[in-house]
PDB file of N, CA, C and O in Angstrom:
ATOM      1  N   UNK A   1       0.704  -1.310  -0.234  1.00  0.00           N
ATOM      2  CA  UNK A   1      -0.083  -0.025   0.114  1.00  0.00           C
ATOM      3  C   UNK A   1       0.936   1.474  -0.040  1.00  0.00           C
ATOM      4  O   UNK A   1       0.618   2.365  -0.569  1.00  0.00           O
ATOM      5  N   UNK A   2       1.880   1.242   0.826  1.00  0.00           N
ATOM      6  CA  UNK A   2       3.025   2.326   0.758  1.00  0.00           C
ATOM      7  C   UNK A   2       3.792   2.804  -0.647  1.00  0.00           C
ATOM      8  O   UNK A   2       3.561   3.813  -1.106  1.00  0.00           O
ATOM      9  N   UNK A   3       4.144   1.686  -1.252  1.00  0.00           N
ATOM     10  CA  UNK A   3       4.442   1.814  -2.618  1.00  0.00           C
ATOM     11  C   UNK A   3       3.280   2.175  -3.221  1.00  0.00           C
ATOM     12  O   UNK A   3       3.709   3.343  -4.280  1.00  0.00           O
ATOM     13  N   UNK A   4       2.287   1.783  -3.300  1.00  0.00           N
ATOM     14  CA  UNK A   4       1.083   2.503  -4.392  1.00  0.00           C
ATOM     15  C   UNK A   4       0.956   4.000  -4.336  1.00  0.00           C
ATOM     16  O   UNK A   4       1.078   4.869  -4.848  1.00  0.00           O
ATOM     17  N   UNK A   5       1.259   4.373  -2.782  1.00  0.00           N
ATOM     18  CA  UNK A   5       0.714   5.897  -2.182  1.00  0.00           C
ATOM     19  C   UNK A   5       2.107   6.692  -2.669  1.00  0.00           C
ATOM     20  O   UNK A   5       1.775   7.629  -3.024  1.00  0.00           O
ATOM     21  N   UNK A   6       3.074   6.287  -2.353  1.00  0.00           N
ATOM     22  CA  UNK A   6       4.727   6.800  -3.163  1.00  0.00           C
ATOM     23  C   UNK A   6       4.496   7.194  -4.293  1.00  0.00           C
ATOM     24  O   UNK A   6       4.733   8.282  -5.259  1.00  0.00           O
ATOM     25  N   UNK A   7       4.099   5.913  -5.614  1.00  0.00           N
ATOM     26  CA  UNK A   7       3.961   5.910  -7.049  1.00  0.00           C
ATOM     27  C   UNK A   7       2.987   7.172  -7.495  1.00  0.00           C
ATOM     28  O   UNK A   7       3.258   7.817  -8.062  1.00  0.00           O
ATOM     29  N   UNK A   8       1.849   7.215  -6.561  1.00  0.00           N
ATOM     30  CA  UNK A   8       0.684   8.095  -6.589  1.00  0.00           C
ATOM     31  C   UNK A   8       1.368   9.616  -6.368  1.00  0.00           C
ATOM     32  O   UNK A   8       0.874  10.680  -7.300  1.00  0.00           O
ATOM     33  N   UNK A   9       1.931  10.012  -5.518  1.00  0.00           N
ATOM     34  CA  UNK A   9       2.724  10.938  -5.459  1.00  0.00           C
ATOM     35  C   UNK A   9       3.524  11.635  -6.078  1.00  0.00           C
ATOM     36  O   UNK A   9       3.843  12.775  -6.843  1.00  0.00           O
ATOM     37  N   UNK A  10       4.381  10.794  -6.698  1.00  0.00           N
ATOM     38  CA  UNK A  10       5.380  10.619  -7.697  1.00  0.00           C
ATOM     39  C   UNK A  10       4.897  11.057  -8.979  1.00  0.00           C
ATOM     40  O   UNK A  10       5.018  12.084  -9.853  1.00  0.00           O
ATOM     41  N   UNK A  11       3.737  10.319  -9.282  1.00  0.00           N
ATOM     42  CA  UNK A  11       2.946  10.588 -10.574  1.00  0.00           C
ATOM     43  C   UNK A  11       2.240  12.361 -10.685  1.00  0.00           C
ATOM     44  O   UNK A  11       2.247  12.732 -11.778  1.00  0.00           O
ATOM     45  N   UNK A  12       1.693  12.432  -9.583  1.00  0.00           N
ATOM     46  CA  UNK A  12       1.190  13.622  -9.095  1.00  0.00           C
ATOM     47  C   UNK A  12       2.198  14.622  -9.785  1.00  0.00           C
ATOM     48  O   UNK A  12       1.944  15.874 -10.086  1.00  0.00           O
ATOM     49  N   UNK A  13       3.492  14.727  -8.736  1.00  0.00           N
ATOM     50  CA  UNK A  13       4.353  15.600  -8.862  1.00  0.00           C
ATOM     51  C   UNK A  13       4.824  15.796 -10.670  1.00  0.00           C
ATOM     52  O   UNK A  13       4.794  17.011 -11.255  1.00  0.00           O
ATOM     53  N   UNK A  14       4.939  14.832 -11.276  1.00  0.00           N
ATOM     54  CA  UNK A  14       5.292  14.577 -12.545  1.00  0.00           C
ATOM     55  C   UNK A  14       4.201  15.351 -13.205  1.00  0.00           C
ATOM     56  O   UNK A  14       4.659  16.317 -14.445  1.00  0.00           O
ATOM     57  N   UNK A  15       3.093  14.902 -13.064  1.00  0.00           N
ATOM     58  CA  UNK A  15       1.792  15.681 -13.765  1.00  0.00           C
ATOM     59  C   UNK A  15       1.922  17.098 -13.607  1.00  0.00           C
ATOM     60  O   UNK A  15       1.602  17.916 -14.545  1.00  0.00           O
ATOM     61  N   UNK A  16       2.211  17.503 -12.509  1.00  0.00           N
ATOM     62  CA  UNK A  16       2.388  18.914 -11.906  1.00  0.00           C
ATOM     63  C   UNK A  16       3.115  19.684 -12.820  1.00  0.00           C
ATOM     64  O   UNK A  16       3.003  20.826 -13.321  1.00  0.00           O
ATOM     65  N   UNK A  17       4.759  19.077 -12.832  1.00  0.00           N
ATOM     66  CA  UNK A  17       5.372  19.827 -13.762  1.00  0.00           C
ATOM     67  C   UNK A  17       5.219  19.961 -15.175  1.00  0.00           C
ATOM     68  O   UNK A  17       5.753  20.857 -15.939  1.00  0.00           O
ATOM     69  N   UNK A  18       4.427  18.650 -15.520  1.00  0.00           N
ATOM     70  CA  UNK A  18       4.495  18.752 -17.245  1.00  0.00           C
ATOM     71  C   UNK A  18       3.418  20.140 -17.465  1.00  0.00           C
ATOM     72  O   UNK A  18       3.432  20.482 -18.519  1.00  0.00           O
ATOM     73  N   UNK A  19       2.248  19.609 -16.460  1.00  0.00           N
ATOM     74  CA  UNK A  19       1.175  21.172 -16.917  1.00  0.00           C
ATOM     75  C   UNK A  19       2.046  22.340 -16.463  1.00  0.00           C
ATOM     76  O   UNK A  19       1.235  23.443 -17.436  1.00  0.00           O
ATOM     77  N   UNK A  20       2.730  22.854 -15.902  1.00  0.00           N
ATOM     78  CA  UNK A  20       3.537  23.904 -15.632  1.00  0.00           C
ATOM     79  C   UNK A  20       4.165  24.113 -17.214  1.00  0.00           C
ATOM     80  O   UNK A  20       4.123  25.702 -17.409  1.00  0.00           O
ATOM     81  N   UNK A  21       4.974  23.538 -17.449  1.00  0.00           N
ATOM     82  CA  UNK A  21       5.591  23.219 -18.679  1.00  0.00           C
ATOM     83  C   UNK A  21       4.697  23.841 -19.959  1.00  0.00           C
ATOM     84  O   UNK A  21       4.942  24.573 -20.956  1.00  0.00           O
ATOM     85  N   UNK A  22       3.658  23.137 -19.984  1.00  0.00           N
ATOM     86  CA  UNK A  22       2.638  23.174 -21.122  1.00  0.00           C
ATOM     87  C   UNK A  22       2.042  24.643 -20.974  1.00  0.00           C
ATOM     88  O   UNK A  22       2.180  25.380 -22.123  1.00  0.00           O
ATOM     89  N   UNK A  23       1.930  25.024 -19.856  1.00  0.00           N
ATOM     90  CA  UNK A  23       1.356  26.433 -19.759  1.00  0.00           C
ATOM     91  C   UNK A  23       2.085  27.350 -19.890  1.00  0.00           C
ATOM     92  O   UNK A  23       2.191  28.650 -20.782  1.00  0.00           O
ATOM     93  N   UNK A  24       3.551  27.110 -19.652  1.00  0.00           N
ATOM     94  CA  UNK A  24       4.602  28.229 -20.036  1.00  0.00           C
ATOM     95  C   UNK A  24       4.786  28.251 -21.612  1.00  0.00           C
ATOM     96  O   UNK A  24       4.847  29.285 -22.244  1.00  0.00           O
ATOM     97  N   UNK A  25       4.715  26.727 -22.195  1.00  0.00           N
ATOM     98  CA  UNK A  25       4.627  26.806 -23.996  1.00  0.00           C
ATOM     99  C   UNK A  25       3.806  27.450 -24.484  1.00  0.00           C
ATOM    100  O   UNK A  25       3.914  28.070 -25.562  1.00  0.00           O
ATOM    101  N   UNK A  26       2.505  27.229 -23.755  1.00  0.00           N
ATOM    102  CA  UNK A  26       1.209  27.858 -24.422  1.00  0.00           C
ATOM    103  C   UNK A  26       1.321  29.338 -24.279  1.00  0.00           C
ATOM    104  O   UNK A  26       0.896  30.126 -25.211  1.00  0.00           O
ATOM    105  N   UNK A  27       1.775  30.045 -23.267  1.00  0.00           N
ATOM    106  CA  UNK A  27       1.785  31.320 -23.160  1.00  0.00           C
ATOM    107  C   UNK A  27       3.030  31.736 -23.904  1.00  0.00           C
ATOM    108  O   UNK A  27       2.761  33.038 -24.744  1.00  0.00           O
ATOM    109  N   UNK A  28       3.985  31.065 -24.172  1.00  0.00           N
ATOM    110  CA  UNK A  28       4.882  31.610 -25.169  1.00  0.00           C
ATOM    111  C   UNK A  28       4.379  31.734 -26.608  1.00  0.00           C
ATOM    112  O   UNK A  28       4.887  32.616 -27.483  1.00  0.00           O
ATOM    113  N   UNK A  29       3.562  30.796 -26.761  1.00  0.00           N
ATOM    114  CA  UNK A  29       2.992  30.606 -28.334  1.00  0.00           C
ATOM    115  C   UNK A  29       1.842  31.375 -28.778  1.00  0.00           C
ATOM    116  O   UNK A  29       1.785  32.195 -29.727  1.00  0.00           O
ATOM    117  N   UNK A  30       1.226  32.085 -27.510  1.00  0.00           N
ATOM    118  CA  UNK A  30      -0.204  32.733 -27.920  1.00  0.00           C
ATOM    119  C   UNK A  30       0.447  34.095 -27.601  1.00  0.00           C
ATOM    120  O   UNK A  30      -0.400  34.884 -28.313  1.00  0.00           O
ATOM    121  N   UNK A  31       1.347  34.497 -27.265  1.00  0.00           N
ATOM    122  CA  UNK A  31       1.464  36.069 -26.853  1.00  0.00           C
ATOM    123  C   UNK A  31       2.155  36.800 -27.639  1.00  0.00           C
ATOM    124  O   UNK A  31       3.044  36.006 -28.176  1.00  0.00           O
ATOM    125  N   UNK A  32       1.623  37.947 -28.124  1.00  0.00           N
ATOM    126  CA  UNK A  32       2.561  38.445 -29.072  1.00  0.00           C
ATOM    127  C   UNK A  32       4.068  39.011 -28.572  1.00  0.00           C
ATOM    128  O   UNK A  32       3.887  39.388 -27.892  1.00  0.00           O
ATOM    129  N   UNK A  33       5.134  39.137 -29.274  1.00  0.00           N
ATOM    130  CA  UNK A  33       6.209  39.383 -28.957  1.00  0.00           C
ATOM    131  C   UNK A  33       6.543  40.794 -28.603  1.00  0.00           C
ATOM    132  O   UNK A  33       5.587  41.666 -29.170  1.00  0.00           O
ATOM    133  N   UNK A  34       6.718  41.175 -27.529  1.00  0.00           N
ATOM    134  CA  UNK A  34       6.639  42.826 -27.132  1.00  0.00           C
ATOM    135  C   UNK A  34       7.597  43.402 -28.263  1.00  0.00           C
ATOM    136  O   UNK A  34       7.373  44.716 -28.532  1.00  0.00           O
ATOM    137  N   UNK A  35       8.612  43.010 -29.016  1.00  0.00           N
ATOM    138  CA  UNK A  35       9.664  43.746 -29.865  1.00  0.00           C
ATOM    139  C   UNK A  35       8.952  43.823 -31.196  1.00  0.00           C
ATOM    140  O   UNK A  35       9.724  43.662 -32.209  1.00  0.00           O
ATOM    141  N   UNK A  36       7.434  43.252 -31.292  1.00  0.00           N
ATOM    142  CA  UNK A  36       6.878  43.321 -32.623  1.00  0.00           C
ATOM    143  C   UNK A  36       7.152  44.876 -33.070  1.00  0.00           C
ATOM    144  O   UNK A  36       6.627  45.521 -32.583  1.00  0.00           O
ATOM    145  N   UNK A  37       7.648  45.124 -34.554  1.00  0.00           N
ATOM    146  CA  UNK A  37       7.668  46.178 -35.379  1.00  0.00           C
ATOM    147  C   UNK A  37       6.548  46.411 -35.889  1.00  0.00           C
ATOM    148  O   UNK A  37       5.527  45.521 -35.883  1.00  0.00           O
ATOM    149  N   UNK A  38       6.437  47.846 -36.281  1.00  0.00           N
ATOM    150  CA  UNK A  38       5.329  48.178 -36.880  1.00  0.00           C
ATOM    151  C   UNK A  38       5.354  47.456 -38.353  1.00  0.00           C
ATOM    152  O   UNK A  38       4.431  47.255 -38.998  1.00  0.00           O
ATOM    153  N   UNK A  39       6.448  46.762 -38.950  1.00  0.00           N
ATOM    154  CA  UNK A  39       6.533  46.438 -40.173  1.00  0.00           C
ATOM    155  C   UNK A  39       5.757  44.748 -40.377  1.00  0.00           C
ATOM    156  O   UNK A  39       5.269  44.387 -41.072  1.00  0.00           O
ATOM    157  N   UNK A  40       6.300  44.224 -38.603  1.00  0.00           N
ATOM    158  CA  UNK A  40       5.484  42.862 -38.676  1.00  0.00           C
ATOM    159  C   UNK A  40       3.938  42.901 -38.417  1.00  0.00           C
ATOM    160  O   UNK A  40       3.422  42.204 -38.913  1.00  0.00           O
ATOM    161  N   UNK A  41       3.710  44.041 -37.900  1.00  0.00           N
ATOM    162  CA  UNK A  41       2.224  43.825 -37.438  1.00  0.00           C
ATOM    163  C   UNK A  41       1.492  44.117 -38.966  1.00  0.00           C
ATOM    164  O   UNK A  41       0.720  43.408 -39.217  1.00  0.00           O
ATOM    165  N   UNK A  42       2.326  44.908 -39.422  1.00  0.00           N
ATOM    166  CA  UNK A  42       1.109  45.190 -40.797  1.00  0.00           C
ATOM    167  C   UNK A  42       1.512  44.130 -41.725  1.00  0.00           C
ATOM    168  O   UNK A  42       0.437  43.930 -42.499  1.00  0.00           O
ATOM    169  N   UNK A  43       2.508  43.307 -41.934  1.00  0.00           N
ATOM    170  CA  UNK A  43       2.563  42.032 -42.530  1.00  0.00           C
ATOM    171  C   UNK A  43       1.641  41.497 -42.041  1.00  0.00           C
ATOM    172  O   UNK A  43       1.073  40.318 -42.461  1.00  0.00           O
ATOM    173  N   UNK A  44       1.453  41.082 -40.903  1.00  0.00           N
ATOM    174  CA  UNK A  44       0.378  40.190 -40.519  1.00  0.00           C
ATOM    175  C   UNK A  44      -1.011  40.219 -40.776  1.00  0.00           C
ATOM    176  O   UNK A  44      -1.949  39.585 -41.107  1.00  0.00           O
ATOM    177  N   UNK A  45      -1.141  41.678 -40.792  1.00  0.00           N
ATOM    178  CA  UNK A  45      -2.691  42.192 -41.098  1.00  0.00           C
ATOM    179  C   UNK A  45      -2.637  42.083 -42.760  1.00  0.00           C
ATOM    180  O   UNK A  45      -3.880  41.724 -42.900  1.00  0.00           O
ATOM    181  N   UNK A  46      -1.638  42.310 -43.254  1.00  0.00           N
ATOM    182  CA  UNK A  46      -1.474  41.738 -44.962  1.00  0.00           C
ATOM    183  C   UNK A  46      -2.082  40.367 -45.306  1.00  0.00           C
ATOM    184  O   UNK A  46      -2.607  39.886 -45.942  1.00  0.00           O
ATOM    185  N   UNK A  47      -1.485  39.587 -44.206  1.00  0.00           N
ATOM    186  CA  UNK A  47      -1.403  38.046 -44.352  1.00  0.00           C
ATOM    187  C   UNK A  47      -2.992  37.583 -44.348  1.00  0.00           C
ATOM    188  O   UNK A  47      -3.337  36.444 -44.770  1.00  0.00           O
ATOM    189  N   UNK A  48      -3.526  38.098 -43.030  1.00  0.00           N
ATOM    190  CA  UNK A  48      -4.884  38.279 -42.682  1.00  0.00           C
ATOM    191  C   UNK A  48      -5.797  38.432 -43.752  1.00  0.00           C
ATOM    192  O   UNK A  48      -6.859  37.694 -43.863  1.00  0.00           O
ATOM    193  N   UNK A  49      -5.934  39.512 -44.375  1.00  0.00           N
ATOM    194  CA  UNK A  49      -6.502  40.051 -45.535  1.00  0.00           C
ATOM    195  C   UNK A  49      -6.303  39.259 -46.649  1.00  0.00           C
ATOM    196  O   UNK A  49      -7.329  38.631 -47.524  1.00  0.00           O
ATOM    197  N   UNK A  50      -5.122  38.509 -46.877  1.00  0.00           N
ATOM    198  CA  UNK A  50      -4.980  37.554 -47.894  1.00  0.00           C
ATOM    199  C   UNK A  50      -5.626  36.120 -47.661  1.00  0.00           C
ATOM    200  O   UNK A  50      -6.699  35.583 -48.801  1.00  0.00           O
ATOM    201  N   UNK A  51      -5.407  35.795 -46.691  1.00  0.00           N
ATOM    202  CA  UNK A  51      -6.505  34.668 -46.251  1.00  0.00           C
ATOM    203  C   UNK A  51      -8.063  34.813 -46.484  1.00  0.00           C
ATOM    204  O   UNK A  51      -8.707  34.018 -46.751  1.00  0.00           O
ATOM    205  N   UNK A  52      -8.446  36.072 -45.994  1.00  0.00           N
ATOM    206  CA  UNK A  52      -9.757  36.137 -46.024  1.00  0.00           C
ATOM    207  C   UNK A  52     -10.120  36.568 -47.439  1.00  0.00           C
ATOM    208  O   UNK A  52     -11.381  35.742 -47.679  1.00  0.00           O
ATOM    209  N   UNK A  53      -9.615  36.923 -48.388  1.00  0.00           N
ATOM    210  CA  UNK A  53      -9.964  37.099 -49.576  1.00  0.00           C
ATOM    211  C   UNK A  53     -10.007  35.556 -50.564  1.00  0.00           C
ATOM    212  O   UNK A  53     -10.615  35.315 -51.154  1.00  0.00           O
ATOM    213  N   UNK A  54      -8.718  34.965 -49.634  1.00  0.00           N
ATOM    214  CA  UNK A  54      -8.891  33.391 -50.679  1.00  0.00           C
ATOM    215  C   UNK A  54     -10.216  32.605 -50.227  1.00  0.00           C
ATOM    216  O   UNK A  54     -10.578  32.202 -50.843  1.00  0.00           O
ATOM    217  N   UNK A  55     -10.148  32.796 -49.021  1.00  0.00           N
ATOM    218  CA  UNK A  55     -11.538  31.865 -48.569  1.00  0.00           C
ATOM    219  C   UNK A  55     -12.800  32.521 -49.009  1.00  0.00           C
ATOM    220  O   UNK A  55     -13.822  31.676 -49.680  1.00  0.00           O
ATOM    221  N   UNK A  56     -13.128  33.827 -49.259  1.00  0.00           N
ATOM    222  CA  UNK A  56     -14.426  34.299 -50.048  1.00  0.00           C
ATOM    223  C   UNK A  56     -13.910  33.725 -51.596  1.00  0.00           C
ATOM    224  O   UNK A  56     -15.253  33.408 -52.009  1.00  0.00           O
ATOM    225  N   UNK A  57     -13.178  33.721 -52.242  1.00  0.00           N
ATOM    226  CA  UNK A  57     -12.996  33.079 -53.525  1.00  0.00           C
ATOM    227  C   UNK A  57     -13.079  31.835 -53.731  1.00  0.00           C
ATOM    228  O   UNK A  57     -13.512  31.400 -54.523  1.00  0.00           O
ATOM    229  N   UNK A  58     -12.591  30.739 -52.331  1.00  0.00           N
ATOM    230  CA  UNK A  58     -13.077  29.368 -52.661  1.00  0.00           C
ATOM    231  C   UNK A  58     -14.564  29.346 -52.496  1.00  0.00           C
ATOM    232  O   UNK A  58     -14.933  28.606 -53.151  1.00  0.00           O
ATOM    233  N   UNK A  59     -15.234  30.411 -51.303  1.00  0.00           N
ATOM    234  CA  UNK A  59     -16.534  29.768 -51.364  1.00  0.00           C
ATOM    235  C   UNK A  59     -17.350  30.028 -52.651  1.00  0.00           C
ATOM    236  O   UNK A  59     -18.303  29.676 -52.991  1.00  0.00           O
ATOM    237  N   UNK A  60     -17.271  31.217 -53.115  1.00  0.00           N
ATOM    238  CA  UNK A  60     -17.667  31.888 -54.606  1.00  0.00           C
ATOM    239  C   UNK A  60     -17.526  30.779 -55.539  1.00  0.00           C
ATOM    240  O   UNK A  60     -18.644  30.256 -56.258  1.00  0.00           O
ATOM    241  N   UNK A  61     -16.234  30.042 -55.866  1.00  0.00           N
ATOM    242  CA  UNK A  61     -15.957  29.049 -56.666  1.00  0.00           C
ATOM    243  C   UNK A  61     -17.138  27.665 -56.109  1.00  0.00           C
ATOM    244  O   UNK A  61     -17.557  27.084 -57.458  1.00  0.00           O
ATOM    245  N   UNK A  62     -16.718  27.429 -55.207  1.00  0.00           N
ATOM    246  CA  UNK A  62     -17.491  25.985 -54.467  1.00  0.00           C
ATOM    247  C   UNK A  62     -19.428  26.600 -54.903  1.00  0.00           C
ATOM    248  O   UNK A  62     -19.860  25.484 -55.457  1.00  0.00           O
ATOM    249  N   UNK A  63     -19.804  27.758 -54.629  1.00  0.00           N
ATOM    250  CA  UNK A  63     -21.274  28.235 -55.067  1.00  0.00           C
ATOM    251  C   UNK A  63     -21.573  28.456 -56.213  1.00  0.00           C
ATOM    252  O   UNK A  63     -22.428  27.765 -56.542  1.00  0.00           O
ATOM    253  N   UNK A  64     -20.925  28.485 -57.215  1.00  0.00           N
ATOM    254  CA  UNK A  64     -20.927  28.727 -58.822  1.00  0.00           C
ATOM    255  C   UNK A  64     -21.120  27.559 -59.124  1.00  0.00           C
ATOM    256  O   UNK A  64     -21.603  27.026 -59.834  1.00  0.00           O
ATOM    257  N   UNK A  65     -20.077  26.506 -58.702  1.00  0.00           N
ATOM    258  CA  UNK A  65     -19.786  24.727 -59.280  1.00  0.00           C
ATOM    259  C   UNK A  65     -21.215  24.278 -58.777  1.00  0.00           C
ATOM    260  O   UNK A  65     -21.501  23.182 -59.415  1.00  0.00           O
ATOM    261  N   UNK A  66     -21.376  24.079 -57.692  1.00  0.00           N
ATOM    262  CA  UNK A  66     -22.397  23.236 -56.890  1.00  0.00           C
ATOM    263  C   UNK A  66     -24.028  24.014 -56.558  1.00  0.00           C
ATOM    264  O   UNK A  66     -24.671  23.595 -55.995  1.00  0.00           O
ATOM    265  N   UNK A  67     -23.980  25.097 -57.122  1.00  0.00           N
ATOM    266  CA  UNK A  67     -25.535  25.600 -56.911  1.00  0.00           C
ATOM    267  C   UNK A  67     -25.677  26.128 -55.751  1.00  0.00           C
ATOM    268  O   UNK A  67     -25.849  27.386 -55.390  1.00  0.00           O
ATOM    269  N   UNK A  68     -25.069  25.657 -54.411  1.00  0.00           N
ATOM    270  CA  UNK A  68     -24.932  26.215 -53.292  1.00  0.00           C
ATOM    271  C   UNK A  68     -24.256  25.120 -52.168  1.00  0.00           C
ATOM    272  O   UNK A  68     -23.266  24.356 -52.708  1.00  0.00           O
ATOM    273  N   UNK A  69     -23.978  26.021 -51.230  1.00  0.00           N
ATOM    274  CA  UNK A  69     -22.724  25.227 -50.241  1.00  0.00           C
ATOM    275  C   UNK A  69     -23.202  23.911 -49.934  1.00  0.00           C
ATOM    276  O   UNK A  69     -22.213  22.894 -49.591  1.00  0.00           O
ATOM    277  N   UNK A  70     -24.626  23.715 -49.794  1.00  0.00           N
ATOM    278  CA  UNK A  70     -25.027  22.360 -49.361  1.00  0.00           C
ATOM    279  C   UNK A  70     -24.868  21.250 -50.354  1.00  0.00           C
ATOM    280  O   UNK A  70     -24.960  19.889 -50.288  1.00  0.00           O
ATOM    281  N   UNK A  71     -25.073  21.811 -51.523  1.00  0.00           N
ATOM    282  CA  UNK A  71     -24.882  20.807 -52.865  1.00  0.00           C
ATOM    283  C   UNK A  71     -23.319  20.196 -52.983  1.00  0.00           C
ATOM    284  O   UNK A  71     -23.227  19.559 -53.527  1.00  0.00           O
ATOM    285  N   UNK A  72     -22.665  20.610 -52.379  1.00  0.00           N
ATOM    286  CA  UNK A  72     -21.111  19.794 -52.395  1.00  0.00           C
ATOM    287  C   UNK A  72     -21.344  18.300 -51.841  1.00  0.00           C
ATOM    288  O   UNK A  72     -20.934  17.791 -52.257  1.00  0.00           O
ATOM    289  N   UNK A  73     -22.301  18.237 -50.763  1.00  0.00           N
ATOM    290  CA  UNK A  73     -22.227  17.065 -50.092  1.00  0.00           C
ATOM    291  C   UNK A  73     -23.284  16.005 -50.696  1.00  0.00           C
ATOM    292  O   UNK A  73     -23.661  14.899 -50.857  1.00  0.00           O
ATOM    293  N   UNK A  74     -24.068  16.679 -51.640  1.00  0.00           N
ATOM    294  CA  UNK A  74     -24.967  16.050 -52.536  1.00  0.00           C
ATOM    295  C   UNK A  74     -24.602  14.906 -53.914  1.00  0.00           C
ATOM    296  O   UNK A  74     -24.910  14.160 -54.190  1.00  0.00           O
ATOM    297  N   UNK A  75     -23.327  15.665 -54.222  1.00  0.00           N
ATOM    298  CA  UNK A  75     -22.992  14.696 -55.647  1.00  0.00           C
ATOM    299  C   UNK A  75     -21.584  13.718 -55.231  1.00  0.00           C
ATOM    300  O   UNK A  75     -21.141  13.639 -54.414  1.00  0.00           O
TER     301      UNK A  75
END
């Protein structure tokens, strides 16, 4: 019984440390760098705009070819 309790405590500690590492990595991934220059910000917005236009053109092409967006699944 003592071995099980010791192993449980070890696993709990390992899980806690891994959870902290995941939180640290997620924060580093999602936060924008403080040193972001004006040029990189503009580049990011241009990239988002291109993605939006590309999505709209794809939707338009699908609607034109299939009659409606739900028609895609009927063929």
